[in-house]
């Protein structure tokens, strides 16, 4: 039998920086999935290439949805409301809201360049970690400290990760729905309801099924966000450029 003090010591055996570890022992030693320098470079290049696509393609889709709402919905009312608001220079406010919403998206996407160099696509629930901590012991090297990802504690951690993800992205959505609601009140209400459903699905899926289980909620919430943002862009175009959809 091993005494508790001995078990603790075994769990935190310092890692020699001069020892080359196999993939399995490397995970045990560092607490992180193994990635070679080539894999990290590939992940960085891939992330840099995908970043513009993740920012632009959803907004193209969102613009098409927003245009369909404006064109096939109560078009006359929408045009009249924009015309009435144009006297107060609402177009400039709308542009500011769109820029801010895009900023929120960019700031949330940019860290993935580094995340993918730490946690590969195969890292599973480890990708829920927003930060990676270390034990500050300069004379010894201990494994990195990550979130527990198993059992009830893991579910709790992932549920809170979903909450943080909502908080990280909510500001742009709220700002845009306040501006868009002045012209498109009914569509905005519907989009907000769908967004609420999507965020609940995101949290339950992440907590109960782990990484990947949140995908449906993530995609649906993102579509709601970019559609709301593009409704505001339509207001800006209509107010400043006179376009009537």
mmCIF file of C-alpha atoms in Angstrom:
data_model
loop_
_atom_site.group_PDB
_atom_site.id
_atom_site.type_symbol
_atom_site.label_atom_id
_atom_site.label_comp_id
_atom_site.label_asym_id
_atom_site.label_seq_id
_atom_site.Cartn_x
_atom_site.Cartn_y
_atom_site.Cartn_z
ATOM 1 C CA UNK A 1 0.000 0.000 0.000
ATOM 2 C CA UNK A 2 1.091 3.566 -0.675
ATOM 3 C CA UNK A 3 0.718 6.182 2.012
ATOM 4 C CA UNK A 4 -1.260 9.300 1.015
ATOM 5 C CA UNK A 5 1.843 11.448 1.267
ATOM 6 C CA UNK A 6 3.687 9.077 -1.074
ATOM 7 C CA UNK A 7 0.765 9.062 -3.553
ATOM 8 C CA UNK A 8 0.784 12.836 -3.609
ATOM 9 C CA UNK A 9 4.478 12.899 -4.256
ATOM 10 C CA UNK A 10 4.085 10.414 -7.094
ATOM 11 C CA UNK A 11 1.358 12.521 -8.681
ATOM 12 C CA UNK A 12 3.620 15.543 -8.851
ATOM 13 C CA UNK A 13 6.942 14.077 -9.864
ATOM 14 C CA UNK A 14 8.868 16.880 -11.617
ATOM 15 C CA UNK A 15 9.538 16.381 -15.314
ATOM 16 C CA UNK A 16 13.066 16.575 -16.614
ATOM 17 C CA UNK A 17 13.338 18.932 -19.550
ATOM 18 C CA UNK A 18 16.037 16.743 -21.059
ATOM 19 C CA UNK A 19 13.916 13.598 -21.426
ATOM 20 C CA UNK A 20 12.110 12.900 -24.712
ATOM 21 C CA UNK A 21 8.667 11.509 -23.959
ATOM 22 C CA UNK A 22 6.537 9.163 -26.011
ATOM 23 C CA UNK A 23 3.080 10.495 -26.932
ATOM 24 C CA UNK A 24 1.395 8.727 -23.996
ATOM 25 C CA UNK A 25 3.975 9.662 -21.399
ATOM 26 C CA UNK A 26 4.130 13.192 -22.809
ATOM 27 C CA UNK A 27 0.445 13.697 -22.025
ATOM 28 C CA UNK A 28 1.039 12.328 -18.543
ATOM 29 C CA UNK A 29 4.049 14.559 -18.066
ATOM 30 C CA UNK A 30 2.712 17.894 -19.283
ATOM 31 C CA UNK A 31 -1.022 17.479 -18.819
ATOM 32 C CA UNK A 32 -1.516 18.523 -22.466
ATOM 33 C CA UNK A 33 -1.937 16.497 -25.655
ATOM 34 C CA UNK A 34 1.323 15.973 -27.567
ATOM 35 C CA UNK A 35 1.953 18.151 -30.618
ATOM 36 C CA UNK A 36 5.165 18.342 -32.592
ATOM 37 C CA UNK A 37 6.509 21.668 -33.824
ATOM 38 C CA UNK A 38 5.446 20.745 -37.358
ATOM 39 C CA UNK A 39 1.918 20.022 -36.147
ATOM 40 C CA UNK A 40 1.835 23.339 -34.326
ATOM 41 C CA UNK A 41 3.036 25.185 -37.427
ATOM 42 C CA UNK A 42 0.406 23.432 -39.544
ATOM 43 C CA UNK A 43 -2.280 24.276 -36.996
ATOM 44 C CA UNK A 44 -1.242 27.929 -36.993
ATOM 45 C CA UNK A 45 -1.276 28.176 -40.790
ATOM 46 C CA UNK A 46 -4.652 26.456 -40.955
ATOM 47 C CA UNK A 47 -6.099 28.750 -38.290
ATOM 48 C CA UNK A 48 -4.789 31.871 -40.028
ATOM 49 C CA UNK A 49 -6.364 30.694 -43.264
ATOM 50 C CA UNK A 50 -9.709 29.840 -41.704
ATOM 51 C CA UNK A 51 -10.031 32.976 -39.584
ATOM 52 C CA UNK A 52 -11.170 35.251 -42.454
ATOM 53 C CA UNK A 53 -13.546 32.541 -43.674
ATOM 54 C CA UNK A 54 -15.166 32.182 -40.249
ATOM 55 C CA UNK A 55 -15.627 35.939 -40.068
ATOM 56 C CA UNK A 56 -16.850 36.538 -43.629
ATOM 57 C CA UNK A 57 -18.850 33.482 -44.768
ATOM 58 C CA UNK A 58 -21.349 33.543 -41.869
ATOM 59 C CA UNK A 59 -21.935 37.241 -42.530
ATOM 60 C CA UNK A 60 -22.636 36.592 -46.198
ATOM 61 C CA UNK A 61 -25.250 34.043 -45.127
ATOM 62 C CA UNK A 62 -26.551 36.451 -42.498
ATOM 63 C CA UNK A 63 -26.831 39.230 -45.076
ATOM 64 C CA UNK A 64 -28.909 37.006 -47.376
ATOM 65 C CA UNK A 65 -31.230 36.095 -44.499
ATOM 66 C CA UNK A 66 -31.508 39.741 -43.426
ATOM 67 C CA UNK A 67 -32.235 40.841 -46.986
ATOM 68 C CA UNK A 68 -34.947 38.187 -47.311
ATOM 69 C CA UNK A 69 -36.524 39.438 -44.076
ATOM 70 C CA UNK A 70 -36.444 43.040 -45.279
ATOM 71 C CA UNK A 71 -37.586 42.286 -48.823
ATOM 72 C CA UNK A 72 -40.283 39.685 -48.261
ATOM 73 C CA UNK A 73 -41.484 40.954 -44.876
ATOM 74 C CA UNK A 74 -43.285 44.224 -44.169
ATOM 75 C CA UNK A 75 -41.072 45.999 -46.677
ATOM 76 C CA UNK A 76 -43.063 49.228 -46.895
ATOM 77 C CA UNK A 77 -43.077 49.648 -43.122
ATOM 78 C CA UNK A 78 -39.354 48.961 -42.886
ATOM 79 C CA UNK A 79 -38.525 51.537 -45.568
ATOM 80 C CA UNK A 80 -40.777 54.123 -43.930
ATOM 81 C CA UNK A 81 -39.187 53.579 -40.517
ATOM 82 C CA UNK A 82 -35.692 53.922 -41.925
ATOM 83 C CA UNK A 83 -36.704 57.106 -43.752
ATOM 84 C CA UNK A 84 -38.138 58.540 -40.540
ATOM 85 C CA UNK A 85 -34.979 57.669 -38.580
ATOM 86 C CA UNK A 86 -32.668 59.035 -41.257
ATOM 87 C CA UNK A 87 -33.288 62.587 -40.066
ATOM 88 C CA UNK A 88 -31.584 61.681 -36.775
ATOM 89 C CA UNK A 89 -28.562 60.197 -38.599
ATOM 90 C CA UNK A 90 -29.413 56.661 -37.464
ATOM 91 C CA UNK A 91 -27.177 55.332 -40.241
ATOM 92 C CA UNK A 92 -24.027 56.344 -38.376
ATOM 93 C CA UNK A 93 -25.227 54.674 -35.186
ATOM 94 C CA UNK A 94 -25.974 51.539 -37.192
ATOM 95 C CA UNK A 95 -22.477 51.487 -38.695
ATOM 96 C CA UNK A 96 -20.985 51.839 -35.220
ATOM 97 C CA UNK A 97 -23.063 48.906 -33.969
ATOM 98 C CA UNK A 98 -21.958 46.720 -36.893
ATOM 99 C CA UNK A 99 -18.296 47.586 -36.327
ATOM 100 C CA UNK A 100 -18.586 46.817 -32.616
ATOM 101 C CA UNK A 101 -20.336 43.506 -33.266
ATOM 102 C CA UNK A 102 -17.651 42.525 -35.765
ATOM 103 C CA UNK A 103 -14.991 43.481 -33.202
ATOM 104 C CA UNK A 104 -16.557 41.139 -30.653
ATOM 105 C CA UNK A 105 -16.440 38.306 -33.185
ATOM 106 C CA UNK A 106 -12.837 39.022 -34.150
ATOM 107 C CA UNK A 107 -11.618 39.183 -30.548
ATOM 108 C CA UNK A 108 -13.310 35.855 -29.840
ATOM 109 C CA UNK A 109 -11.927 34.149 -32.932
ATOM 110 C CA UNK A 110 -8.348 35.416 -32.775
ATOM 111 C CA UNK A 111 -7.263 33.261 -29.779
ATOM 112 C CA UNK A 112 -8.100 30.125 -31.789
ATOM 113 C CA UNK A 113 -4.842 30.702 -33.682
ATOM 114 C CA UNK A 114 -3.005 29.790 -30.481
ATOM 115 C CA UNK A 115 -5.599 27.398 -29.096
ATOM 116 C CA UNK A 116 -5.179 25.063 -32.041
ATOM 117 C CA UNK A 117 -1.433 24.971 -31.387
ATOM 118 C CA UNK A 118 -2.079 23.800 -27.821
ATOM 119 C CA UNK A 119 -5.194 21.648 -28.224
ATOM 120 C CA UNK A 120 -5.574 19.773 -31.484
ATOM 121 C CA UNK A 121 -8.949 18.879 -32.972
ATOM 122 C CA UNK A 122 -8.561 15.479 -31.312
ATOM 123 C CA UNK A 123 -8.101 16.931 -27.815
ATOM 124 C CA UNK A 124 -11.793 16.539 -27.001
ATOM 125 C CA UNK A 125 -12.966 18.099 -23.749
ATOM 126 C CA UNK A 126 -9.542 19.610 -23.114
ATOM 127 C CA UNK A 127 -10.544 22.251 -25.674
ATOM 128 C CA UNK A 128 -12.975 23.629 -23.090
ATOM 129 C CA UNK A 129 -9.995 25.175 -21.269
ATOM 130 C CA UNK A 130 -9.883 28.947 -21.706
ATOM 131 C CA UNK A 131 -6.539 29.188 -19.928
ATOM 132 C CA UNK A 132 -3.774 26.774 -19.039
ATOM 133 C CA UNK A 133 -2.153 27.283 -15.640
ATOM 134 C CA UNK A 134 1.172 26.249 -14.232
ATOM 135 C CA UNK A 135 2.456 25.561 -10.734
ATOM 136 C CA UNK A 136 4.901 28.350 -10.023
ATOM 137 C CA UNK A 137 7.860 26.295 -8.813
ATOM 138 C CA UNK A 138 10.967 27.566 -10.679
ATOM 139 C CA UNK A 139 13.184 24.730 -9.452
ATOM 140 C CA UNK A 140 10.884 21.952 -10.676
ATOM 141 C CA UNK A 141 8.606 21.368 -13.645
ATOM 142 C CA UNK A 142 5.107 20.141 -12.884
ATOM 143 C CA UNK A 143 2.262 19.275 -15.278
ATOM 144 C CA UNK A 144 0.094 22.130 -16.479
ATOM 145 C CA UNK A 145 -3.173 22.608 -14.602
ATOM 146 C CA UNK A 146 -6.341 22.144 -16.665
ATOM 147 C CA UNK A 147 -10.047 21.784 -15.984
ATOM 148 C CA UNK A 148 -11.398 18.477 -14.739
ATOM 149 C CA UNK A 149 -13.303 17.016 -17.694
ATOM 150 C CA UNK A 150 -14.807 13.838 -16.261
ATOM 151 C CA UNK A 151 -17.887 13.113 -14.205
ATOM 152 C CA UNK A 152 -20.149 15.689 -12.599
ATOM 153 C CA UNK A 153 -17.261 18.107 -12.090
ATOM 154 C CA UNK A 154 -16.511 17.992 -15.818
ATOM 155 C CA UNK A 155 -20.164 18.670 -16.630
ATOM 156 C CA UNK A 156 -20.135 21.599 -14.230
ATOM 157 C CA UNK A 157 -16.993 23.009 -15.834
ATOM 158 C CA UNK A 158 -18.377 22.707 -19.360
ATOM 159 C CA UNK A 159 -21.716 24.262 -18.360
ATOM 160 C CA UNK A 160 -19.795 27.244 -17.018
ATOM 161 C CA UNK A 161 -17.625 27.318 -20.156
ATOM 162 C CA UNK A 162 -20.827 27.706 -22.160
ATOM 163 C CA UNK A 163 -21.891 30.549 -19.875
ATOM 164 C CA UNK A 164 -18.553 32.279 -20.452
ATOM 165 C CA UNK A 165 -18.921 31.766 -24.191
ATOM 166 C CA UNK A 166 -22.307 33.493 -24.042
ATOM 167 C CA UNK A 167 -20.841 36.385 -22.047
ATOM 168 C CA UNK A 168 -17.965 36.721 -24.503
ATOM 169 C CA UNK A 169 -20.330 37.085 -27.460
ATOM 170 C CA UNK A 170 -23.432 38.744 -25.995
ATOM 171 C CA UNK A 171 -22.402 42.403 -26.186
ATOM 172 C CA UNK A 172 -22.494 42.658 -29.982
ATOM 173 C CA UNK A 173 -25.777 40.775 -30.204
ATOM 174 C CA UNK A 174 -27.499 42.951 -27.594
ATOM 175 C CA UNK A 175 -26.292 46.178 -29.197
ATOM 176 C CA UNK A 176 -27.443 45.094 -32.648
ATOM 177 C CA UNK A 177 -30.847 43.876 -31.556
ATOM 178 C CA UNK A 178 -31.536 47.215 -29.843
ATOM 179 C CA UNK A 179 -30.722 49.082 -33.058
ATOM 180 C CA UNK A 180 -32.396 46.604 -35.408
ATOM 181 C CA UNK A 181 -35.519 46.513 -33.240
ATOM 182 C CA UNK A 182 -36.327 50.119 -34.149
ATOM 183 C CA UNK A 183 -36.979 49.047 -37.741
ATOM 184 C CA UNK A 184 -37.578 45.290 -37.637
ATOM 185 C CA UNK A 185 -39.354 44.676 -34.290
ATOM 186 C CA UNK A 186 -41.101 41.386 -35.107
ATOM 187 C CA UNK A 187 -38.158 39.718 -36.891
ATOM 188 C CA UNK A 188 -35.870 40.827 -34.068
ATOM 189 C CA UNK A 189 -38.164 39.267 -31.472
ATOM 190 C CA UNK A 190 -38.182 35.984 -33.410
ATOM 191 C CA UNK A 191 -34.384 36.012 -33.802
ATOM 192 C CA UNK A 192 -33.909 36.696 -30.084
ATOM 193 C CA UNK A 193 -36.152 33.729 -29.232
ATOM 194 C CA UNK A 194 -34.190 31.456 -31.577
ATOM 195 C CA UNK A 195 -30.944 32.768 -30.115
ATOM 196 C CA UNK A 196 -32.172 31.983 -26.590
ATOM 197 C CA UNK A 197 -33.055 28.437 -27.653
ATOM 198 C CA UNK A 198 -29.649 28.058 -29.312
ATOM 199 C CA UNK A 199 -27.750 29.175 -26.217
ATOM 200 C CA UNK A 200 -29.705 26.761 -24.016
ATOM 201 C CA UNK A 201 -28.977 23.942 -26.482
ATOM 202 C CA UNK A 202 -25.305 24.975 -26.470
ATOM 203 C CA UNK A 203 -25.058 24.776 -22.686
ATOM 204 C CA UNK A 204 -26.946 21.504 -22.269
ATOM 205 C CA UNK A 205 -25.098 19.880 -25.167
ATOM 206 C CA UNK A 206 -21.699 20.969 -23.877
ATOM 207 C CA UNK A 207 -22.391 19.876 -20.301
ATOM 208 C CA UNK A 208 -24.120 16.579 -21.047
ATOM 209 C CA UNK A 209 -22.322 15.337 -24.167
ATOM 210 C CA UNK A 210 -18.979 17.096 -23.976
ATOM 211 C CA UNK A 211 -16.979 18.789 -26.698
ATOM 212 C CA UNK A 212 -18.876 18.593 -29.975
ATOM 213 C CA UNK A 213 -22.241 18.313 -28.258
ATOM 214 C CA UNK A 214 -22.511 22.086 -28.339
ATOM 215 C CA UNK A 215 -22.075 22.375 -32.124
ATOM 216 C CA UNK A 216 -25.774 22.699 -33.014
ATOM 217 C CA UNK A 217 -26.324 25.484 -30.497
ATOM 218 C CA UNK A 218 -23.096 27.202 -31.518
ATOM 219 C CA UNK A 219 -23.958 27.316 -35.224
ATOM 220 C CA UNK A 220 -27.567 28.382 -34.646
ATOM 221 C CA UNK A 221 -26.556 31.150 -32.215
ATOM 222 C CA UNK A 222 -23.902 32.370 -34.644
ATOM 223 C CA UNK A 223 -26.451 32.566 -37.478
ATOM 224 C CA UNK A 224 -28.762 34.579 -35.235
ATOM 225 C CA UNK A 225 -25.920 36.933 -34.335
ATOM 226 C CA UNK A 226 -24.774 37.604 -37.891
ATOM 227 C CA UNK A 227 -28.362 37.980 -39.129
ATOM 228 C CA UNK A 228 -29.025 40.578 -36.451
ATOM 229 C CA UNK A 229 -25.796 42.330 -37.381
ATOM 230 C CA UNK A 230 -26.742 42.378 -41.059
ATOM 231 C CA UNK A 231 -30.199 43.782 -40.295
ATOM 232 C CA UNK A 232 -28.387 46.700 -38.712
ATOM 233 C CA UNK A 233 -26.174 46.975 -41.783
ATOM 234 C CA UNK A 234 -29.311 47.186 -43.946
ATOM 235 C CA UNK A 235 -30.499 50.058 -41.761
ATOM 236 C CA UNK A 236 -27.185 51.826 -42.323
ATOM 237 C CA UNK A 237 -27.345 51.283 -46.082
ATOM 238 C CA UNK A 238 -30.963 52.389 -46.248
ATOM 239 C CA UNK A 239 -30.431 55.473 -44.092
ATOM 240 C CA UNK A 240 -27.212 56.675 -45.692
ATOM 241 C CA UNK A 241 -27.544 55.324 -49.217
ATOM 242 C CA UNK A 242 -31.285 55.332 -49.760
ATOM 243 C CA UNK A 243 -31.404 51.631 -50.722
ATOM 244 C CA UNK A 244 -34.905 50.221 -50.322
ATOM 245 C CA UNK A 245 -34.056 46.510 -50.398
#
